[in-house]
Coordinates of C-alpha atoms in Angstrom, one line a residue:
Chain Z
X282 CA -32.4 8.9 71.5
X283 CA -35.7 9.0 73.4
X284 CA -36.1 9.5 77.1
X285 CA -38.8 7.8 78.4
X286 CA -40.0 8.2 82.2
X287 CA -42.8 5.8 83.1
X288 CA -44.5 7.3 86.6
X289 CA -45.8 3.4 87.5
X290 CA -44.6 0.1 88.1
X291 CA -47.7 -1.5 87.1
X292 CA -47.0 -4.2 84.8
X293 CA -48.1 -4.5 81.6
X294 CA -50.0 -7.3 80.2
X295 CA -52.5 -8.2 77.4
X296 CA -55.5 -6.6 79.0
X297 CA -53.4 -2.8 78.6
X298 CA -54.2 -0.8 75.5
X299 CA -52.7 2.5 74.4
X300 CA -54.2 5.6 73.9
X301 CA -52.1 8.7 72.8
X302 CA -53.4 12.4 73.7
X303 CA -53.6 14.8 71.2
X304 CA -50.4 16.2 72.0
X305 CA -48.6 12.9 70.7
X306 CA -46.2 13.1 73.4
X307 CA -48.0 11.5 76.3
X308 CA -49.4 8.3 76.0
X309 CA -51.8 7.0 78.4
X310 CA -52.6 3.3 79.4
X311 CA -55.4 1.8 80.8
X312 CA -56.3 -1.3 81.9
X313 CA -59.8 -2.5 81.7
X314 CA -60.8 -4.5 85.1
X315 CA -64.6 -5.7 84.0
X316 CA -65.2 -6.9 88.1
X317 CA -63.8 -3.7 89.4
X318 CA -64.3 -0.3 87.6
X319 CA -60.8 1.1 89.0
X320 CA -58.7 2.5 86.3
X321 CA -54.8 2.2 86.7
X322 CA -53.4 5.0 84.7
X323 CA -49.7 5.1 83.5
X324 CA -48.6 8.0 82.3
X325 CA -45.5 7.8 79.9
X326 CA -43.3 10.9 78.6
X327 CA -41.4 10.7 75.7
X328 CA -39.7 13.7 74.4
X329 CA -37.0 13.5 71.8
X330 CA -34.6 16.0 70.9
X331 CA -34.0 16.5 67.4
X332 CA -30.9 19.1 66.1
X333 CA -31.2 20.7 62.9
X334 CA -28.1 21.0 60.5
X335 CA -27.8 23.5 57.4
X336 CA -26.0 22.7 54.8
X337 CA -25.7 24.9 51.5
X338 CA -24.7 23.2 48.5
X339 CA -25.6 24.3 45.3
X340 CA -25.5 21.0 43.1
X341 CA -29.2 19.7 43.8
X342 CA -30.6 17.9 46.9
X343 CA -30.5 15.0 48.7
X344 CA -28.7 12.7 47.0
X345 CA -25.6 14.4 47.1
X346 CA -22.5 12.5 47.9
X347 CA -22.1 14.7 51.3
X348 CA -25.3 13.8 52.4
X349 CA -24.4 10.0 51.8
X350 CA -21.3 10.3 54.1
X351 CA -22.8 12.4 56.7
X352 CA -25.9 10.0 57.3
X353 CA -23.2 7.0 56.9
X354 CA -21.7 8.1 59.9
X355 CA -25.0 8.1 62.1
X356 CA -25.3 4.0 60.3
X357 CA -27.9 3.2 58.2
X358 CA -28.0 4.2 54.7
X359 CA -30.9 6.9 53.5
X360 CA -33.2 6.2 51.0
X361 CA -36.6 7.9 49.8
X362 CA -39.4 7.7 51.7
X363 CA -41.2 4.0 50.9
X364 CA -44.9 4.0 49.3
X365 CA -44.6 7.5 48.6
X366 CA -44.3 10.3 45.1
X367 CA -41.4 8.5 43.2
X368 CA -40.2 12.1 42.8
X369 CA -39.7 12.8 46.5
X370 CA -36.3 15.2 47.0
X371 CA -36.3 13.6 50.9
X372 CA -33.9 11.0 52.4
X373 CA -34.9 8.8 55.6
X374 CA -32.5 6.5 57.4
X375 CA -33.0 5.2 61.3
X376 CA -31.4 8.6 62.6
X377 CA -31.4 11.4 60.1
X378 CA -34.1 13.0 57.7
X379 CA -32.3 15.3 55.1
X380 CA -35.2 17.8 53.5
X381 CA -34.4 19.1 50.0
X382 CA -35.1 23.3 49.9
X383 CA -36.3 23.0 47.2
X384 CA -39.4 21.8 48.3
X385 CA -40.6 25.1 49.5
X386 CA -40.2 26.6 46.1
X387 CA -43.2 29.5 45.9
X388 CA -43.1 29.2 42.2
X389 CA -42.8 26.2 40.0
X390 CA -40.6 26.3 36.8
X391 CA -43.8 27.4 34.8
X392 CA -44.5 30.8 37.6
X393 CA -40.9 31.2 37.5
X394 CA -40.4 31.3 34.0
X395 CA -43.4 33.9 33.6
X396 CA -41.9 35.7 36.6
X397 CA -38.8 36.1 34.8
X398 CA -36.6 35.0 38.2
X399 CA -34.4 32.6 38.8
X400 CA -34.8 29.3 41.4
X401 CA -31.9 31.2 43.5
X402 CA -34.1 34.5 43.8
X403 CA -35.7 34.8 47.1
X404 CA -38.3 35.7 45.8
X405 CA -39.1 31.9 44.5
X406 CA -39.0 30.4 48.0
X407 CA -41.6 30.1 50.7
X408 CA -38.8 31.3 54.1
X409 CA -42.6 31.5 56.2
X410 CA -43.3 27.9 55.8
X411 CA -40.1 26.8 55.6
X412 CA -39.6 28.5 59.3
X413 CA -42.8 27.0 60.1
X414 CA -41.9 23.7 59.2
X415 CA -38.4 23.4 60.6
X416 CA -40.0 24.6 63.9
X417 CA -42.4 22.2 64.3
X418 CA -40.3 19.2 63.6
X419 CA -37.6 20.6 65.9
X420 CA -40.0 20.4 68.7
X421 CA -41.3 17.2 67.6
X422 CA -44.3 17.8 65.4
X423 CA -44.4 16.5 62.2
X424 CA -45.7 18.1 59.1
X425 CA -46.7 18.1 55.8
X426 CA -43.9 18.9 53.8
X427 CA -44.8 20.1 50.1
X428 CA -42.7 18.2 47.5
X429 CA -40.9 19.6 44.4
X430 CA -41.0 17.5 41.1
X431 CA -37.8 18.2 39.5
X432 CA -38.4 16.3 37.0
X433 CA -41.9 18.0 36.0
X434 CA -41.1 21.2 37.7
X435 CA -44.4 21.0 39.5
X436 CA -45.4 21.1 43.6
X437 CA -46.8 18.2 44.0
X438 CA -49.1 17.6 46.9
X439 CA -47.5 17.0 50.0
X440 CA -46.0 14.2 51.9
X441 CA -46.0 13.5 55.7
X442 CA -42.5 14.1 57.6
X443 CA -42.1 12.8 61.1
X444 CA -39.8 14.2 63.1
X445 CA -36.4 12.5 63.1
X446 CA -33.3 12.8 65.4
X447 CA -31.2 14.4 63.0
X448 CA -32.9 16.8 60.4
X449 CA -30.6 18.0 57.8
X450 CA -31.8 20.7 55.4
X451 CA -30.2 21.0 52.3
X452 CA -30.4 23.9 49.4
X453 CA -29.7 26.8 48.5
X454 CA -30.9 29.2 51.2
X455 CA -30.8 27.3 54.5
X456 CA -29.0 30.7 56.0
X457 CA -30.6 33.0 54.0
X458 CA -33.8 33.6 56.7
X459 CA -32.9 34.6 59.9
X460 CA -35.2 32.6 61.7
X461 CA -34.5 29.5 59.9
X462 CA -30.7 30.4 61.1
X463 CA -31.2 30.8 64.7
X464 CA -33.1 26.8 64.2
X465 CA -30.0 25.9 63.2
X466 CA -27.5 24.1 65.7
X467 CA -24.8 23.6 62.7
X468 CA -24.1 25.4 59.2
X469 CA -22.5 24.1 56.5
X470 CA -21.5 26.4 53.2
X471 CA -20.0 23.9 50.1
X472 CA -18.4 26.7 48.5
X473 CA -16.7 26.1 44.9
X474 CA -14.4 27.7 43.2
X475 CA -15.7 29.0 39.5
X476 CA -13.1 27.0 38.1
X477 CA -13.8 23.9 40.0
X478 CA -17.5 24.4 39.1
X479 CA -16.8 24.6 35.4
X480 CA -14.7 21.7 35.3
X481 CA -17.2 19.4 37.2
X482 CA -20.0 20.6 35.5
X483 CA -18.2 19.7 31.9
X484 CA -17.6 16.3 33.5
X485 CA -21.6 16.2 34.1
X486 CA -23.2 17.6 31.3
X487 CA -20.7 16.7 28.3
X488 CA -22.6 13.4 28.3
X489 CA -25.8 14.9 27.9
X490 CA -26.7 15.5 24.4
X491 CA -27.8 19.4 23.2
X492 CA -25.2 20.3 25.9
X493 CA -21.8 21.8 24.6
X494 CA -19.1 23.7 26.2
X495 CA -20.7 27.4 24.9
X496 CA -24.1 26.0 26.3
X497 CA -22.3 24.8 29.9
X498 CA -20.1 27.8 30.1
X499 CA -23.0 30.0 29.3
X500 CA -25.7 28.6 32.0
X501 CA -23.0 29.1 34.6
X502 CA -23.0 33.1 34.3
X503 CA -26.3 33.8 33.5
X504 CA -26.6 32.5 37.3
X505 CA -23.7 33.7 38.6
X506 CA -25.2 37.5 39.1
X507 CA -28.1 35.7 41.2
X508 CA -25.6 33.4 43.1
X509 CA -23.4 36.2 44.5
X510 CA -26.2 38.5 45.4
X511 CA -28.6 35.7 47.4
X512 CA -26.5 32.7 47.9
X513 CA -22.8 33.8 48.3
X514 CA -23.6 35.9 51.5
X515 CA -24.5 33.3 53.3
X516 CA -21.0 31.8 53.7
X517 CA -20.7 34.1 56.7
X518 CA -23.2 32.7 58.7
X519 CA -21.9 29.0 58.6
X520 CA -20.1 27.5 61.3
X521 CA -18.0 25.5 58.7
X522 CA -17.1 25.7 55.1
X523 CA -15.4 23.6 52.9
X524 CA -14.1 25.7 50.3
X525 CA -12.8 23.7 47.3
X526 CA -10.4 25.4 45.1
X527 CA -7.7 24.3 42.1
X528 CA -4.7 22.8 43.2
X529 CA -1.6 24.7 44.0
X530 CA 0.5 21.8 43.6
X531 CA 0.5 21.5 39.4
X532 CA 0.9 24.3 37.9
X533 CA -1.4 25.7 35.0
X534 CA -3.3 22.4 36.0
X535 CA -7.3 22.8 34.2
X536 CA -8.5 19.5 34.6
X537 CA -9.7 19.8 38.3
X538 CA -8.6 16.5 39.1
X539 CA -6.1 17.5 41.9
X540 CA -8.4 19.8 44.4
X541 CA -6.9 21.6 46.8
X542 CA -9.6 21.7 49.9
X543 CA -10.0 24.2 52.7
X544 CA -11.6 23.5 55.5
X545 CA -12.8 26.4 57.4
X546 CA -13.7 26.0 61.1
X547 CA -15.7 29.1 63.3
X548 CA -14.5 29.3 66.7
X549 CA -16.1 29.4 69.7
X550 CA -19.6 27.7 68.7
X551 CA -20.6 25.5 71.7
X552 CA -20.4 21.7 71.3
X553 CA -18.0 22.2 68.0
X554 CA -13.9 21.9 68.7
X555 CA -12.4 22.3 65.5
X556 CA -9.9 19.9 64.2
X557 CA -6.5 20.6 63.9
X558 CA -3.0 20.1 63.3
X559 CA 0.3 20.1 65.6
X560 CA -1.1 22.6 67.9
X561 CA -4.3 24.4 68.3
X562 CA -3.6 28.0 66.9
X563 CA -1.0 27.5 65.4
X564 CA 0.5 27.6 61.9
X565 CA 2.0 25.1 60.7
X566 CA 2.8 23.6 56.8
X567 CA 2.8 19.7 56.5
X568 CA 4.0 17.8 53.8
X569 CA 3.6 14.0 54.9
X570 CA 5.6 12.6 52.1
X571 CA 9.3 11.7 52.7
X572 CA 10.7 8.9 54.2
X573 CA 7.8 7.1 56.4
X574 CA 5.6 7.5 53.0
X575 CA 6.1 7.8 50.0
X576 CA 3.7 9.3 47.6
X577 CA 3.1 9.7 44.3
X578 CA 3.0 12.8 41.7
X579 CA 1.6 15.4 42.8
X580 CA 1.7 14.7 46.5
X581 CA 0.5 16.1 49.4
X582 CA 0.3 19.3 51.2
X583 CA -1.6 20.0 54.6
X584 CA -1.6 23.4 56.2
X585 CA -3.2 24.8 59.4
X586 CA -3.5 28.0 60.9
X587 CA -5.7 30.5 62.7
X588 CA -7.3 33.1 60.6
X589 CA -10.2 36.1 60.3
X590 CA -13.1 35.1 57.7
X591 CA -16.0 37.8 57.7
X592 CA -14.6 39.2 60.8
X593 CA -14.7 35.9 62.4
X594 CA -12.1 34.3 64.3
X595 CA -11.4 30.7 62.5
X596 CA -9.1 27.9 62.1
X597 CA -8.3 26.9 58.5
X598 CA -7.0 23.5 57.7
X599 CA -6.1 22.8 54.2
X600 CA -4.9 19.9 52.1
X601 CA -3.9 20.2 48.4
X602 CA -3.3 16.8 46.3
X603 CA -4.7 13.4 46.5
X604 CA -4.6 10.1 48.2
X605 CA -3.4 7.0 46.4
X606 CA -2.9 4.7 49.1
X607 CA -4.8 3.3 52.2
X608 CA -1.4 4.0 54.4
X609 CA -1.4 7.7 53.3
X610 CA -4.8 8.0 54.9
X611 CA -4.1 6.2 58.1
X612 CA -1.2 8.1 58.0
X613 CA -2.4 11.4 58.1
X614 CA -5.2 10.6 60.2
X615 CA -3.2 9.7 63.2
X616 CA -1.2 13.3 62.8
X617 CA -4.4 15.1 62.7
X618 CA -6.0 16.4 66.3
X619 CA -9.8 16.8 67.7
X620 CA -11.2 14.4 65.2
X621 CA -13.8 12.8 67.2
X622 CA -13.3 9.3 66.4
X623 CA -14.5 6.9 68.5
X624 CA -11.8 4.7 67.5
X625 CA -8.4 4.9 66.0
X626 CA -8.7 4.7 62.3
X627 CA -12.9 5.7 61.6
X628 CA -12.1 8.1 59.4
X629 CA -10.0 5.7 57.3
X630 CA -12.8 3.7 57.6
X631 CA -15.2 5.6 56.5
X632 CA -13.7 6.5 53.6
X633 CA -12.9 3.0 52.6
X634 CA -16.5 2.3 53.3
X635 CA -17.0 4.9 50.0
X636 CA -14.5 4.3 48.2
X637 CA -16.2 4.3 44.7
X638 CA -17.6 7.7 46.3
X639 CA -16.2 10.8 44.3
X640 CA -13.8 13.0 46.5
X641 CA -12.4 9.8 48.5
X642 CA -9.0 10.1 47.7
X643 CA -8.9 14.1 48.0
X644 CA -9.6 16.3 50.7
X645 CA -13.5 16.5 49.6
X646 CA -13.9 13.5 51.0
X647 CA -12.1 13.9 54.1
X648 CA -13.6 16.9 55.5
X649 CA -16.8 15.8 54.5
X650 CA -16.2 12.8 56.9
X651 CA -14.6 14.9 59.3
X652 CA -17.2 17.2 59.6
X653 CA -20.1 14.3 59.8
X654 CA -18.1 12.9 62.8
X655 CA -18.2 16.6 64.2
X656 CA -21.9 16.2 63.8
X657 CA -22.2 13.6 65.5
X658 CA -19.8 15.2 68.4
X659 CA -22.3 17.4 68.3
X660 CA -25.4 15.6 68.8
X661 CA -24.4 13.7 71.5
X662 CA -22.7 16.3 73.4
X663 CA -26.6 18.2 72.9
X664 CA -28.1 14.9 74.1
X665 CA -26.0 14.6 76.8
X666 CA -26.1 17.8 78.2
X667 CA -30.5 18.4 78.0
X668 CA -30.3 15.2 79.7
X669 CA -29.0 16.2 82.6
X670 CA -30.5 19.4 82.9
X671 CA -33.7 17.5 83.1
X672 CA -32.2 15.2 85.4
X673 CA -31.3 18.5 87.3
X674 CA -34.9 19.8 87.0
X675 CA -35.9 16.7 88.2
X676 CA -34.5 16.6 91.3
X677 CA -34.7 20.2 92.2
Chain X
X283 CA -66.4 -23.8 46.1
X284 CA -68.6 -25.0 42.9
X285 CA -68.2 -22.0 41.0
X286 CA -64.7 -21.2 41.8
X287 CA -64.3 -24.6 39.7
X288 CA -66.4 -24.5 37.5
X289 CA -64.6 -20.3 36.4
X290 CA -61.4 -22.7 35.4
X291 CA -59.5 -21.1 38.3
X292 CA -57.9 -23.7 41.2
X293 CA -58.0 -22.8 45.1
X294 CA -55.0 -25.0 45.4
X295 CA -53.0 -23.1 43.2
X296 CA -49.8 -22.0 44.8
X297 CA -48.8 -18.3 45.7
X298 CA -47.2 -16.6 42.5
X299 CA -44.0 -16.8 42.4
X300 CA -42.2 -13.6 40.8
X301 CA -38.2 -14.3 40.2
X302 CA -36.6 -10.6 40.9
X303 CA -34.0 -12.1 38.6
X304 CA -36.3 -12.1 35.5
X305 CA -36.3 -8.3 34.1
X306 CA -39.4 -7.9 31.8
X307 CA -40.0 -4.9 30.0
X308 CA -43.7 -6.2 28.6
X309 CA -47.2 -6.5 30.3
X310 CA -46.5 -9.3 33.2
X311 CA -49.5 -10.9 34.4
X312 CA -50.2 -12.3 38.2
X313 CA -52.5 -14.5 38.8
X314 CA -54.8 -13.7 41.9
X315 CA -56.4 -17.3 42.0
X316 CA -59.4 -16.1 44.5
X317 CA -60.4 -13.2 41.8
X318 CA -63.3 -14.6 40.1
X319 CA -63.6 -13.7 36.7
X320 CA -60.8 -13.7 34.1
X321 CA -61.7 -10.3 33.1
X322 CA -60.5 -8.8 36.8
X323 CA -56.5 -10.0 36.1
X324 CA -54.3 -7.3 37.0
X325 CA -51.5 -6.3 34.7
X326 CA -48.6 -4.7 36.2
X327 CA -46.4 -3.3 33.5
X328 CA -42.5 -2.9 35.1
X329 CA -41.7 -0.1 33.4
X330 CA -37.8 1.5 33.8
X331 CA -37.9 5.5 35.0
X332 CA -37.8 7.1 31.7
X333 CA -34.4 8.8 31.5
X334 CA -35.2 9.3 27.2
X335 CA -37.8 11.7 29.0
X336 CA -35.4 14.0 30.9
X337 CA -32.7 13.9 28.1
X338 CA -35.7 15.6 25.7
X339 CA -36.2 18.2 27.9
X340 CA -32.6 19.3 28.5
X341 CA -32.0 19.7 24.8
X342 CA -35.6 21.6 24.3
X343 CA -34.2 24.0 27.1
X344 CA -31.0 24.2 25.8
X345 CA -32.9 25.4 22.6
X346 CA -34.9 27.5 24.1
X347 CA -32.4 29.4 26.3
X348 CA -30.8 29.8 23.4
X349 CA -33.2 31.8 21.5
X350 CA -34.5 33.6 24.5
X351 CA -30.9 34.9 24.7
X352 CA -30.4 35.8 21.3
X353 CA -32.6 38.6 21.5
X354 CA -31.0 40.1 25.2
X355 CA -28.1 38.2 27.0
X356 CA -28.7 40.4 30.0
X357 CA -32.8 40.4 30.5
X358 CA -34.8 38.3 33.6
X359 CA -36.0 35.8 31.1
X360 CA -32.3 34.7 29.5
X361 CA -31.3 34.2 33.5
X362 CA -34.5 32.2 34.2
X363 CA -34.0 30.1 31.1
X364 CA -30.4 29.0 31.7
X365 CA -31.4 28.5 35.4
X366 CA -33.9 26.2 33.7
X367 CA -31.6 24.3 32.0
X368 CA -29.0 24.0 34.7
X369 CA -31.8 22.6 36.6
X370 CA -32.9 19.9 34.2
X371 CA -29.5 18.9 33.6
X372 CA -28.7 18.2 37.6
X373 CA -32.2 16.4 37.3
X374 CA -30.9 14.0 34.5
X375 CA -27.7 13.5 36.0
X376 CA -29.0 12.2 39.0
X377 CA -31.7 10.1 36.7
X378 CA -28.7 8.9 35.0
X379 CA -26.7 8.2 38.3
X380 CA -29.5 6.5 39.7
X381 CA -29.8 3.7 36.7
X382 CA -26.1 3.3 36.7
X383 CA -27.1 2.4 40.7
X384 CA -28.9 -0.5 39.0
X385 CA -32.6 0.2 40.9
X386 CA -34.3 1.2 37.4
X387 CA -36.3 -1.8 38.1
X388 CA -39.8 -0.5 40.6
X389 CA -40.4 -4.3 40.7
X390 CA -36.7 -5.2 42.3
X391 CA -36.7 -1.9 44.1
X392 CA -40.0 -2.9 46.4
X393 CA -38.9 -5.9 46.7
X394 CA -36.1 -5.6 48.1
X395 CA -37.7 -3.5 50.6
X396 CA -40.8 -5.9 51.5
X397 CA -39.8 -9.4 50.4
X398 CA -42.3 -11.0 52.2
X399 CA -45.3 -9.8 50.3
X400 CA -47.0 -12.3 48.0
X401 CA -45.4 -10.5 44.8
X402 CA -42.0 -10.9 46.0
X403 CA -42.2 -14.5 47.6
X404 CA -39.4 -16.8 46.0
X405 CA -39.7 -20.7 47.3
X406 CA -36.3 -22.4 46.3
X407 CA -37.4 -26.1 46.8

């Protein structure tokens, strides 16, 4: 949202024409008398705010089913950048930018195979201009934002970001610098279990030919040293994270079909009220099956309660099994608390509005939409609140 | 206006019109009827995002990682190699989700996001 404050009352007609200073967020008009040489100047101020969100994820960038749902909620559906590098990792819709890390690799696939280090090393990342960068398009500037070919595995030159309203980064390290953290107004760590990675990344690659389940297996712990020394860590820093683990509900279950989700809420972090159920604090156990509903094999489980993560206080709302039907959903939406709907039923909604989406009939795809409405929460409650401490400033 | 006649081509011709509908994997040709000379006809070739490309590369990795491995499962460059590969295969899985999205055609694709240029005019009448 921009606030605009126009200082005259002059108004304008064919014979005004624009000029913007150099810093773009004045913009000057003029209009040219030829009898008179009197110049009426109108000065306008636009300043936007824009809130930067973290997310970790490890399964590439950008066009990651989160992302999808998050900028669905904000309306408008993200798409590369038009007329620019085919290869482009970034996403624009009306509201939200969503950068890919990956773009401030240091060292392409060629440097980091002759470096001998990994893309999840540190020491393959640029955190200087990545600060740089998210800085500047925090306070409006925009910049441009070197772009990593993943299909060459080249930098190619770089494309021209403006600043948006909501700018998501995405990757590996969006925690991992500490300046880059304190830019942050919301983190968000996608941690997997190792047996839910496995199983989803058979389910990727076991169409791929040269792959085989030595070859999948193999890839994952040759990375794993990297991932739990750089990546891991930063699930301490993040204000929510979705932990996604195998189901408790089948047992000696392998397929990874049934999830069992865990959705992990920081306390205390201003403009974020963490969702829960029954009773804030509380613990409670949940099984909305019986006789209002009736569900099928396996069923579902929710749980809630307060806990400690990283010597953090936290509230932890789980949900084990899957969603067949659309009255499940509703269902268990209208038992949950501190959603931030705007109306009763959006997140139903919104996962209807997915439905071919994976994760939207398990808790994946709930607390990914629950947590893009929290975004959104967010962003208006930040809106709201500069507004009218300007308005305050104003009048003082 | 002579020698526009006289070069074969017609003023009056009307605006190309590409059908999105028609998916052509050979040399289509536009005719520009205000470029003089037969010789200046662009050729746009449409042209799906090569996903045989990607495939290649995640089996030549896969080799590779392979060997490097062989030698010592525990060294920098075994790491880096399956890292590479992990990589290549998210990049042909989302090459491979993206065609299954149906925008494999760049034609279509810019279309659908400027219909009103002269490429992607359609007259129904």
């Amino acid at each position: 949202m921009a606030v605009s404050t126009i200082y005259s009352t002059q108004a304008l007609n064919s014979t005004h024409f624009l000029t913007s200073s150099s810093s773009s967020k004045q913009v000057f008009l003029y209009r040219r008398q030829p009898q008179t040489n009197r110049r009426f100047n109108t000065l306008i101020t636009c300043s936007q705010e824009t809130i930067v969100i973290g997310l970790a994820a490890d399964s590439g960038c950008g066009k990651s089913t989160f992302m999808r749902r998050l900028t669905s909620v904000f309306g408008g559906a993200a798409k590369p950048p038009k007329g620019g590098n085919p290869d482009s990792n970034t996403l624009i819709s009306d509201t939200t930018t969503v950068i890919c890390l990956d773009d401030y690799h240091s060292l392409d696939r060629y440097g980091r195979k002759e470096q001998k280090v990994t893309a999840l090393d540190p020491r393959a990342n640029d955190f200087d201009l990545m600060y740089e960068q998210v800085k500047a398009l925090k306070s409006g500037v925009a910049v441009e934002k070197p772009i990593y070919n993943h299909v060459t595995g080249l930098l190619d030159p770089p494309e021209l970001i403006q600043p948006p309203k909501i700018l998501v980064i995405e990757g590996l390290h969006p925690m991992f610098d500490e300046r880059v953290r304190d830019l942050l107004d919301f983190s968000i760590y996608l941690d997997i279990s190792n047996e839910v990675k496995f199983a989803w990344k058979i389910q990727r690659d076991m169409a791929e030919r040269g792959h085989s389940l030595e070859s999948i297996k193999a890839s994952i712990e040759a990375r794993k040293p990297d991932f739990d020394a750089f990546i891991d860590p930063q699930k301490q820093y993040a204000d929510a994270v979705i932990e996604v683990l195998p189901t408790q509900l089948i047992p000696d279950d392998n397929e990874g079909k049934v999830l069992r989700v865990r959705l992990i809420m920081k306390e205390g972090v201003k403009y974020f009220s963490p969702v829960y159920l029954f009773d804030e604090g509380s613990t409670i156990s949940w099984i909305p099956c019986g006789r209002k509903l009736t569900c099928s094999y396996p069923g579902i489980k929710f749980n809630y309660e307060p806990d400690s993560y990283f010597d953090h206080e936290v509230s932890v709302l789980e949900m084990d099994g899957q969603f067949d039907r659309l009255d499940e959903l509703i269902y268990v939406e209208s038992h949950l608390s501190n959603l931030s709907t705007k109306f009763y039923g959006e997140v139903t909604q919104q996962m209807l509005k997915h439905a071919d989406f994976p994760g939207s009939n398990n808790g994946t795809g709930l607390f990914q939409t629950i947590v893009g409405l929290k975004i959104r929460d967010l962003y208006e409650q930040l809106i709201a609140n500069k507004a009218t401490a300007r308005a305050e400033a104003a009048k003082a | 206006m002579t020698t526009i006649a006289a070069s074969g081509l017609s003023v009056a011709t009307p605006r190309v019109v590409v059908v999105p509908a028609v998916r052509v994997s050979a040399p289509v040709r536009l005719n520009y009827p205000w470029k003089l000379g037969s010789m200046n006809r662009m050729v746009v070739v449409v042209k799906a995002t090569s996903e045989g490309g990607i495939s290649d590369k995640v089996e030549k990795s896969i080799q590779e990682a392979k060997e490097t491995c062989a030698d010592d499962p525990v060294s920098g460059e075994c790491v880096a190699a399956w890292d590479e590969v992990e990589e290549l295969s998210a990049a042909a899985s989302h090459a491979r989700d993206k065609k299954k999205a149906g925008v494999s055609d760049p034609l279509e694709e810019y279309c659908s996001d400027n219909p009103e240029t002269d490429e992607c005019r359609t007259y129904d009448n």
